[in-house]
N, CA, C and O atoms as a GROMACS GRO file, in nm:
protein
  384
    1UNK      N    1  -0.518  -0.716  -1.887
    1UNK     CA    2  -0.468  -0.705  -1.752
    1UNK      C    3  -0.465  -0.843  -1.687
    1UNK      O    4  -0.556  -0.922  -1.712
    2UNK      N    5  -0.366  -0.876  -1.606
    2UNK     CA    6  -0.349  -1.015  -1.550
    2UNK      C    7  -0.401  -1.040  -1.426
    2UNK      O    8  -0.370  -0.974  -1.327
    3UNK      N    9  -0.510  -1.170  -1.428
    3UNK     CA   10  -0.612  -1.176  -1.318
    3UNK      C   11  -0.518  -1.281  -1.222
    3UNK      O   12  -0.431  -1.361  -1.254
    4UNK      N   13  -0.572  -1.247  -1.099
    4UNK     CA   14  -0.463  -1.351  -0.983
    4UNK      C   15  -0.607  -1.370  -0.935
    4UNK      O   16  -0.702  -1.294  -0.918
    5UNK      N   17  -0.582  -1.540  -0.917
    5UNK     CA   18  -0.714  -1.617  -0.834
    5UNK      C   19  -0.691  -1.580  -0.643
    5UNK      O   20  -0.774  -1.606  -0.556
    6UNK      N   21  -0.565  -1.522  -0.625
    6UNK     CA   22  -0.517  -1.522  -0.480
    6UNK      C   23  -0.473  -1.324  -0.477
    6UNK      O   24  -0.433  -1.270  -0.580
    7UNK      N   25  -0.492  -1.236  -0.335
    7UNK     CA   26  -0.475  -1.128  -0.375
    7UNK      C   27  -0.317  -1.148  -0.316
    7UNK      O   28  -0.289  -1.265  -0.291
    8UNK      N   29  -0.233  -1.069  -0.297
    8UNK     CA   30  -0.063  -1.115  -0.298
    8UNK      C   31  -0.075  -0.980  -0.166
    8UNK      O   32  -0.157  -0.888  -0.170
    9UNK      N   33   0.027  -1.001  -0.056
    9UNK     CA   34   0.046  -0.958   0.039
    9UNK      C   35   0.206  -0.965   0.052
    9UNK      O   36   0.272  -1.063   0.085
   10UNK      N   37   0.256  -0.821   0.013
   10UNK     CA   38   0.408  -0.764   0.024
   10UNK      C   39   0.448  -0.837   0.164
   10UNK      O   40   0.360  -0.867   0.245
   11UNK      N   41   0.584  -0.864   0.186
   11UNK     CA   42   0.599  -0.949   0.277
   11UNK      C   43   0.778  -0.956   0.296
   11UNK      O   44   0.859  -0.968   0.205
   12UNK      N   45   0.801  -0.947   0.411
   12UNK     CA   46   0.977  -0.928   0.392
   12UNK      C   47   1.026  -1.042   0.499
   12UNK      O   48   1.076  -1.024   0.609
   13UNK      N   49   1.002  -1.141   0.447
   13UNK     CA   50   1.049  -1.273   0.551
   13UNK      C   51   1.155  -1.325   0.503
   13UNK      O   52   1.164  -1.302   0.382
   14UNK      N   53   1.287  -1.419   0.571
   14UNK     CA   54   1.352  -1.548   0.528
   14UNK      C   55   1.314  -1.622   0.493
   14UNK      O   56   1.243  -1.688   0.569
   15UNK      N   57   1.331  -1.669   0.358
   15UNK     CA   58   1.243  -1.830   0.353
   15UNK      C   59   1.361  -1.920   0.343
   15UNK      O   60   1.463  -1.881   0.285
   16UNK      N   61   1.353  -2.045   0.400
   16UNK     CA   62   1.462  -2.128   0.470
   16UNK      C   63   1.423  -2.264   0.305
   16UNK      O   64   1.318  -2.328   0.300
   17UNK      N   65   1.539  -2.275   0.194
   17UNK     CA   66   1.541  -2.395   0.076
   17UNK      C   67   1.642  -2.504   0.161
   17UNK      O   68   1.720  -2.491   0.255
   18UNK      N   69   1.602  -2.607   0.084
   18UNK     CA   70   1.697  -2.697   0.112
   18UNK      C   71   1.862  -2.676   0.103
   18UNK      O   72   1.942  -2.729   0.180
   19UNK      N   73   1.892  -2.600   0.006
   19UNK     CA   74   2.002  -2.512  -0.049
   19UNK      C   75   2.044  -2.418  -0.068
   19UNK      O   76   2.140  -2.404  -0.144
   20UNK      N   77   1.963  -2.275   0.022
   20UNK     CA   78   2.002  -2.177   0.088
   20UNK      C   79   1.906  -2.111   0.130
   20UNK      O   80   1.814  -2.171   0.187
   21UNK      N   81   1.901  -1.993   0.116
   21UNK     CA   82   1.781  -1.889   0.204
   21UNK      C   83   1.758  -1.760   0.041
   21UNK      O   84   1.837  -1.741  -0.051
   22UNK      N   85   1.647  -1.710   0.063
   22UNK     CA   86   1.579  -1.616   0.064
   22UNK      C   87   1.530  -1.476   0.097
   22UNK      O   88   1.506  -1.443   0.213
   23UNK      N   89   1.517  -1.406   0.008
   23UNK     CA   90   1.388  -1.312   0.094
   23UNK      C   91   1.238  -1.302   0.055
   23UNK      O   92   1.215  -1.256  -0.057
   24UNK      N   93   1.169  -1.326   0.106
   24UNK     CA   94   1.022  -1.309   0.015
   24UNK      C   95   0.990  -1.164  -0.019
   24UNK      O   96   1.032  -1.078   0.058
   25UNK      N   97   0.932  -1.135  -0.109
   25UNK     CA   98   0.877  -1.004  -0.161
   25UNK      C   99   0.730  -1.022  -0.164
   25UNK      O  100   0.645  -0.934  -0.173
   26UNK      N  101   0.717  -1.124  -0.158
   26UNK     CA  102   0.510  -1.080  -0.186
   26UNK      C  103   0.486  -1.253  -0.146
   26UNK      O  104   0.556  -1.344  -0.191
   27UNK      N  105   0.394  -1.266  -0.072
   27UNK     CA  106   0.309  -1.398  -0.078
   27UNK      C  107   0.132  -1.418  -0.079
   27UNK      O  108   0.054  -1.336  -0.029
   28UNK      N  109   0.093  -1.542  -0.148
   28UNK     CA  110  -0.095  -1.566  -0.095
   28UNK      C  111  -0.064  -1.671  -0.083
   28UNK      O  112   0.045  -1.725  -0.070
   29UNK      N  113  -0.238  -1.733  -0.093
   29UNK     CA  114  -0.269  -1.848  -0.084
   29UNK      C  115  -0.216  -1.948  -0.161
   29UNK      O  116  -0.187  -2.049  -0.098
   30UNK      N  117  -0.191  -1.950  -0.295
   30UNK     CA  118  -0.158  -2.005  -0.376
   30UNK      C  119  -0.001  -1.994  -0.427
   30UNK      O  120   0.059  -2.088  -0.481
   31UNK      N  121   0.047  -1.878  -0.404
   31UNK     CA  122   0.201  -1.880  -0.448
   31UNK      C  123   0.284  -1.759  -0.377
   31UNK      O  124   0.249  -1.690  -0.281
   32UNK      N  125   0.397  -1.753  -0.448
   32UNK     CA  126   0.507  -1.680  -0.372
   32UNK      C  127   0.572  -1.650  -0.415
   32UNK      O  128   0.622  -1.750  -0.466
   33UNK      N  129   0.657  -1.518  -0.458
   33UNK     CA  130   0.780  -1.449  -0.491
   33UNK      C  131   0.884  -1.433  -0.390
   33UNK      O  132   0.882  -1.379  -0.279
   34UNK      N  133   0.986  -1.499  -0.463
   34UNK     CA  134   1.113  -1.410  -0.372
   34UNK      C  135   1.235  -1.432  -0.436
   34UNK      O  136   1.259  -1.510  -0.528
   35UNK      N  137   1.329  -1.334  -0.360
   35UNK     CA  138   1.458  -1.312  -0.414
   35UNK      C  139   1.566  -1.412  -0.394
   35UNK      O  140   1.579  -1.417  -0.272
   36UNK      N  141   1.660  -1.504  -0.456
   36UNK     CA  142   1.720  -1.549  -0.376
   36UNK      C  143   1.885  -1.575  -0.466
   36UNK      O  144   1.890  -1.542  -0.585
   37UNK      N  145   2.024  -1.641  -0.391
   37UNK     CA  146   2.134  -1.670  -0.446
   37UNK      C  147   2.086  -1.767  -0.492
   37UNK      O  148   2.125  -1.742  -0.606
   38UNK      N  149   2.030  -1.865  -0.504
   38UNK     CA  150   2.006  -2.027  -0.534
   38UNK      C  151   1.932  -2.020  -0.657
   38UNK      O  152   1.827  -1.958  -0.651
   39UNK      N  153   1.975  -2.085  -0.796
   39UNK     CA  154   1.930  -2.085  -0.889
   39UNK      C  155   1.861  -2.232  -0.925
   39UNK      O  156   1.924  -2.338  -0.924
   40UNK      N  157   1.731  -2.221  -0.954
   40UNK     CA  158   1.596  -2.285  -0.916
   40UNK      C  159   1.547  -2.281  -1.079
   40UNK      O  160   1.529  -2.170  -1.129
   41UNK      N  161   1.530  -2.377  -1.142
   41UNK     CA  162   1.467  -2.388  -1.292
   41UNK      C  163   1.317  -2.410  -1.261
   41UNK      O  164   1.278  -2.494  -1.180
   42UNK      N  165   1.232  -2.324  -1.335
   42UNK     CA  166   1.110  -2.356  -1.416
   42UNK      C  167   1.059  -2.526  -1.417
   42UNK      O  168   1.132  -2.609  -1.470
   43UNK      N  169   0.938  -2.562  -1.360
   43UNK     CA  170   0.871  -2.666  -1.339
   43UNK      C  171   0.958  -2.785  -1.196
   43UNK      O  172   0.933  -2.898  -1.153
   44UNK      N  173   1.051  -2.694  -1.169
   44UNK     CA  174   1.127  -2.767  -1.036
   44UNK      C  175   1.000  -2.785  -0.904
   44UNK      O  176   0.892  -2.726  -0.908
   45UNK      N  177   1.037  -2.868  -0.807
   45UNK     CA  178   0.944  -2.876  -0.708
   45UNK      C  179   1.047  -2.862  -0.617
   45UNK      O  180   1.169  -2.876  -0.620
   46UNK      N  181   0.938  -2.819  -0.513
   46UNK     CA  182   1.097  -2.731  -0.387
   46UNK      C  183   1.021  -2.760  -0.250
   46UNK      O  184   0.900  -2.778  -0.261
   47UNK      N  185   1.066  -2.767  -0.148
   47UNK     CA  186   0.994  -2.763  -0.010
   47UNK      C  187   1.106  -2.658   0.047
   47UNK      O  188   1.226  -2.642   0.023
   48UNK      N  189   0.978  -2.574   0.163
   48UNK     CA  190   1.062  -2.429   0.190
   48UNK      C  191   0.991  -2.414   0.317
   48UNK      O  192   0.877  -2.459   0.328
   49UNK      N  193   1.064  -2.339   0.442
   49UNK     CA  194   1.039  -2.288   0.585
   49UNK      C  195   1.003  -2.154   0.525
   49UNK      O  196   1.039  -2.108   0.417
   50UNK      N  197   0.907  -2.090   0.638
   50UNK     CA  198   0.876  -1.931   0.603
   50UNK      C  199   0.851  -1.967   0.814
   50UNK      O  200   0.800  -2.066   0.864
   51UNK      N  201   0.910  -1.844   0.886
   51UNK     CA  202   0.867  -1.822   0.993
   51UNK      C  203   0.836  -1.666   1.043
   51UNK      O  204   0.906  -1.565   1.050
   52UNK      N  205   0.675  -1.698   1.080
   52UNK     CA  206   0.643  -1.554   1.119
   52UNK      C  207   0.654  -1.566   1.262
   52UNK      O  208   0.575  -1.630   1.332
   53UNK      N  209   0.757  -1.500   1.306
   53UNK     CA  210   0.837  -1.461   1.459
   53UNK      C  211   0.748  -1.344   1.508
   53UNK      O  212   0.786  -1.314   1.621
   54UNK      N  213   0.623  -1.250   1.459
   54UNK     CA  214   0.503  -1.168   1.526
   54UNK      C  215   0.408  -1.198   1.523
   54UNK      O  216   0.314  -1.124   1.554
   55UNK      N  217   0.390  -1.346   1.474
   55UNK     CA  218   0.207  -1.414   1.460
   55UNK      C  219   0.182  -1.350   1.600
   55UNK      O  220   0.265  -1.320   1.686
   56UNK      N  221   0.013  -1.333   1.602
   56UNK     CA  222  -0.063  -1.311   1.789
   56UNK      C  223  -0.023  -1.484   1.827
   56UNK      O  224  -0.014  -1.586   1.758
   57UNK      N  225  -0.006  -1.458   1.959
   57UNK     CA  226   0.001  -1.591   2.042
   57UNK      C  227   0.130  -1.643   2.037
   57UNK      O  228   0.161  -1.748   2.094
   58UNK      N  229   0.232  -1.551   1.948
   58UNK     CA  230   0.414  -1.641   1.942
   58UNK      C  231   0.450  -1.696   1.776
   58UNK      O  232   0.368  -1.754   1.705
   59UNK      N  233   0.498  -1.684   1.762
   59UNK     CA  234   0.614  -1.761   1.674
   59UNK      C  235   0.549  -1.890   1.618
   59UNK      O  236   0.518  -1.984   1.691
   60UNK      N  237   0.526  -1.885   1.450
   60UNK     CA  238   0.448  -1.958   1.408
   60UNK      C  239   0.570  -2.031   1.303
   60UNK      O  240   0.656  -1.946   1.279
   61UNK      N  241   0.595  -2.136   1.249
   61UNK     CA  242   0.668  -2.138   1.118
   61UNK      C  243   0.560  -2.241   1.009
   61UNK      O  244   0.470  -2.310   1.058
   62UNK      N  245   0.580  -2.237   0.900
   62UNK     CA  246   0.504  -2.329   0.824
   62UNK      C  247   0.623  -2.364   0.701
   62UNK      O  248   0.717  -2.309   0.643
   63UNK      N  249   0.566  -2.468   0.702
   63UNK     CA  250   0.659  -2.556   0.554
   63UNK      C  251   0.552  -2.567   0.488
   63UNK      O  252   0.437  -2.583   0.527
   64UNK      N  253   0.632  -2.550   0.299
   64UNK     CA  254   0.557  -2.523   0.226
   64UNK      C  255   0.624  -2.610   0.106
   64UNK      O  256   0.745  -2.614   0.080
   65UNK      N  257   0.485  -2.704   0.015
   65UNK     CA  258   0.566  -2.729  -0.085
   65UNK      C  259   0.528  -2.692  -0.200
   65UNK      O  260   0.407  -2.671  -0.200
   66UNK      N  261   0.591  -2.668  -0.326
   66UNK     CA  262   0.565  -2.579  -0.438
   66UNK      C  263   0.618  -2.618  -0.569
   66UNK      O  264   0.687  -2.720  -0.574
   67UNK      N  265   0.593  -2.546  -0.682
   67UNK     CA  266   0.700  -2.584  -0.782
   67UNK      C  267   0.672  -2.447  -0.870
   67UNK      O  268   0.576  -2.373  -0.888
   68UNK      N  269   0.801  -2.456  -0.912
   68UNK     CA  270   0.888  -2.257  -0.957
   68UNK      C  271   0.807  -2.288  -1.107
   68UNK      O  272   0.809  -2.374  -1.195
   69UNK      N  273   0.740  -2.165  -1.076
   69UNK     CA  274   0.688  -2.108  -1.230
   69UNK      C  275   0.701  -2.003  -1.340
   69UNK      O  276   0.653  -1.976  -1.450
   70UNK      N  277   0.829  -1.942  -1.216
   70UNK     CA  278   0.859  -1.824  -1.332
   70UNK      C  279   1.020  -1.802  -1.242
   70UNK      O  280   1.030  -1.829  -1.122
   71UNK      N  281   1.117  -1.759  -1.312
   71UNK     CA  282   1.245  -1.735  -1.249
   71UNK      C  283   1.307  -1.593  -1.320
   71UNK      O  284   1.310  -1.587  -1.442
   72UNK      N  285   1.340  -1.520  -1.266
   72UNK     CA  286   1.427  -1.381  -1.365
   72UNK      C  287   1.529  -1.354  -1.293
   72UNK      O  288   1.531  -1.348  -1.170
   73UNK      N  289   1.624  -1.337  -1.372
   73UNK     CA  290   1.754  -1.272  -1.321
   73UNK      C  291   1.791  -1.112  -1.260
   73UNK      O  292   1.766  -1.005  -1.314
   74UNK      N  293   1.842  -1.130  -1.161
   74UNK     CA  294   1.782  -0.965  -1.068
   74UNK      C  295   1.934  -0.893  -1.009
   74UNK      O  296   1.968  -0.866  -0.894
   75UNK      N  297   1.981  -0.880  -1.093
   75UNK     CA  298   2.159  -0.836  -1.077
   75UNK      C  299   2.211  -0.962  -1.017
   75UNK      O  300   2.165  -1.066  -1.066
   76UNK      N  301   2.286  -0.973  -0.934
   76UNK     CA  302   2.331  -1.080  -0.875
   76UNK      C  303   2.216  -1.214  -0.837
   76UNK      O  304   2.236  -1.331  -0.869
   77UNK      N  305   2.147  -1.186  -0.795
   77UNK     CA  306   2.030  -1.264  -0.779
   77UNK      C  307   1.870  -1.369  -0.849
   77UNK      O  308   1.830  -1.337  -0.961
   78UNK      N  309   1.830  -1.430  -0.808
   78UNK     CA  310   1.733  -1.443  -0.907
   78UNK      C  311   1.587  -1.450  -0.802
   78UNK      O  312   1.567  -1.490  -0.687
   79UNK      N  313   1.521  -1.403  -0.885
   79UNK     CA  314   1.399  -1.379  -0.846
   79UNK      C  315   1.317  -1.490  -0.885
   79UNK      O  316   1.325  -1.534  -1.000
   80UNK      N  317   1.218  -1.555  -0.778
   80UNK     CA  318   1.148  -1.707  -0.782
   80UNK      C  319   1.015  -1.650  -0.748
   80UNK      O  320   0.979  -1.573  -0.658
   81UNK      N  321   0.911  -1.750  -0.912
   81UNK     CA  322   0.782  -1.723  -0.856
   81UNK      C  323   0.723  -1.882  -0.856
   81UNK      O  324   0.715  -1.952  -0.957
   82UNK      N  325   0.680  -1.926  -0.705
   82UNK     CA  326   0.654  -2.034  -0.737
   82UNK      C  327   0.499  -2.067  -0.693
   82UNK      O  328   0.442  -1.975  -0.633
   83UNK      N  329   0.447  -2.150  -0.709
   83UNK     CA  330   0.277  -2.221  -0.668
   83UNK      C  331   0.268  -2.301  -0.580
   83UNK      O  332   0.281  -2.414  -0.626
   84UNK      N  333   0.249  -2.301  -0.458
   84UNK     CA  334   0.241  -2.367  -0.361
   84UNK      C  335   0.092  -2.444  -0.341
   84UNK      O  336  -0.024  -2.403  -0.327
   85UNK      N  337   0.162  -2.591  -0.347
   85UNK     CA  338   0.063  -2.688  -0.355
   85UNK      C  339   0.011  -2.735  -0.260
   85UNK      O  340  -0.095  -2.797  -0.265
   86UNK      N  341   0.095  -2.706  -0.127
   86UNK     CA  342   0.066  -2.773  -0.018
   86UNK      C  343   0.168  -2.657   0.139
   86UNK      O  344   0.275  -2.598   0.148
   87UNK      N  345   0.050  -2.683   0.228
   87UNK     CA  346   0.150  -2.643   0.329
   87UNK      C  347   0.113  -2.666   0.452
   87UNK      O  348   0.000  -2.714   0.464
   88UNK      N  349   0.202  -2.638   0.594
   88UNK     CA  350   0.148  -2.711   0.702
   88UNK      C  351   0.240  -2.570   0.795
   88UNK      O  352   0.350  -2.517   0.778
   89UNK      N  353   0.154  -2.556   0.873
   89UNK     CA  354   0.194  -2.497   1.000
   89UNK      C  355   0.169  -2.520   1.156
   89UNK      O  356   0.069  -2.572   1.207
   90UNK      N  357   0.275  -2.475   1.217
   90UNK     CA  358   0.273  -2.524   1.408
   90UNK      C  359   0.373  -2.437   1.436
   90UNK      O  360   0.474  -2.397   1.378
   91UNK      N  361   0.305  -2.412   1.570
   91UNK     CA  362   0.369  -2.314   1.662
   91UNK      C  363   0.483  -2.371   1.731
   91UNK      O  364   0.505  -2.479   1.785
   92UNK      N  365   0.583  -2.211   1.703
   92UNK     CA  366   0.702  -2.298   1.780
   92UNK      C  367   0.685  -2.253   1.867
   92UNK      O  368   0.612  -2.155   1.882
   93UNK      N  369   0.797  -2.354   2.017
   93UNK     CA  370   0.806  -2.300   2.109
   93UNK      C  371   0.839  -2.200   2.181
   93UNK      O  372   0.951  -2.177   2.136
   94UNK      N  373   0.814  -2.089   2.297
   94UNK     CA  374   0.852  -1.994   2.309
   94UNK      C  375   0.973  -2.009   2.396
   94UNK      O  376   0.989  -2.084   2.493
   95UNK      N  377   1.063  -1.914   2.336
   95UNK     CA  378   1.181  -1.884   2.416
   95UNK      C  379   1.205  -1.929   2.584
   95UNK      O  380   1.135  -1.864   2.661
   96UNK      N  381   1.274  -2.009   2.632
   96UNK     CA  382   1.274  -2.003   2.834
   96UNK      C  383   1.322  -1.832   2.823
   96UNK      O  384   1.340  -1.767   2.926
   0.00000   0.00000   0.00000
């Protein structure tokens, strides 16, 4: 059975690539799945937006940087699992 050092939390966000968008299906501490048009090779390094628009206190976004460790083809789409090495978050501003 396959052990995860991070527990994974289903998750239905945009994630914003340098070269298109996303949907996430599951994220932790350490990495991230998601669906996307943008075809992304194995040992690539990527920097990516994720914004949670219901954090408490407002609208949070964080950039994240990573590199793709697993990729599968998902009908039209491909599915990205990558390891996030690094990340940073700040609150955006709220709406006038």
């Amino acid at each position: 059975m396959e052990q995860r050092r991070h527990e994974r939390f289903p998750a239905h966000l945009t994630i914003r690539l340098d070269s298109g968008e996303g949907i996430v299906q599951d994220v932790s501490a350490g990495g991230i799945y998601f669906v996307t048009d943008v075809q992304l090779e194995i040992g690539q390094e990527l920097t990516f937006q994720l914004e949670f628009p219901h954090a408490p206190g407002g609208s949070i976004a964080a950039t994240c940087t990573a590199r793709i460790v697993r990729t599968e083809i998902r009908s039209t789409q491909y599915g990205i699992g990558a390891s996030i090495s690094a990340f940073e978050f700040r609150r955006l501003p709220r709406p006038a």
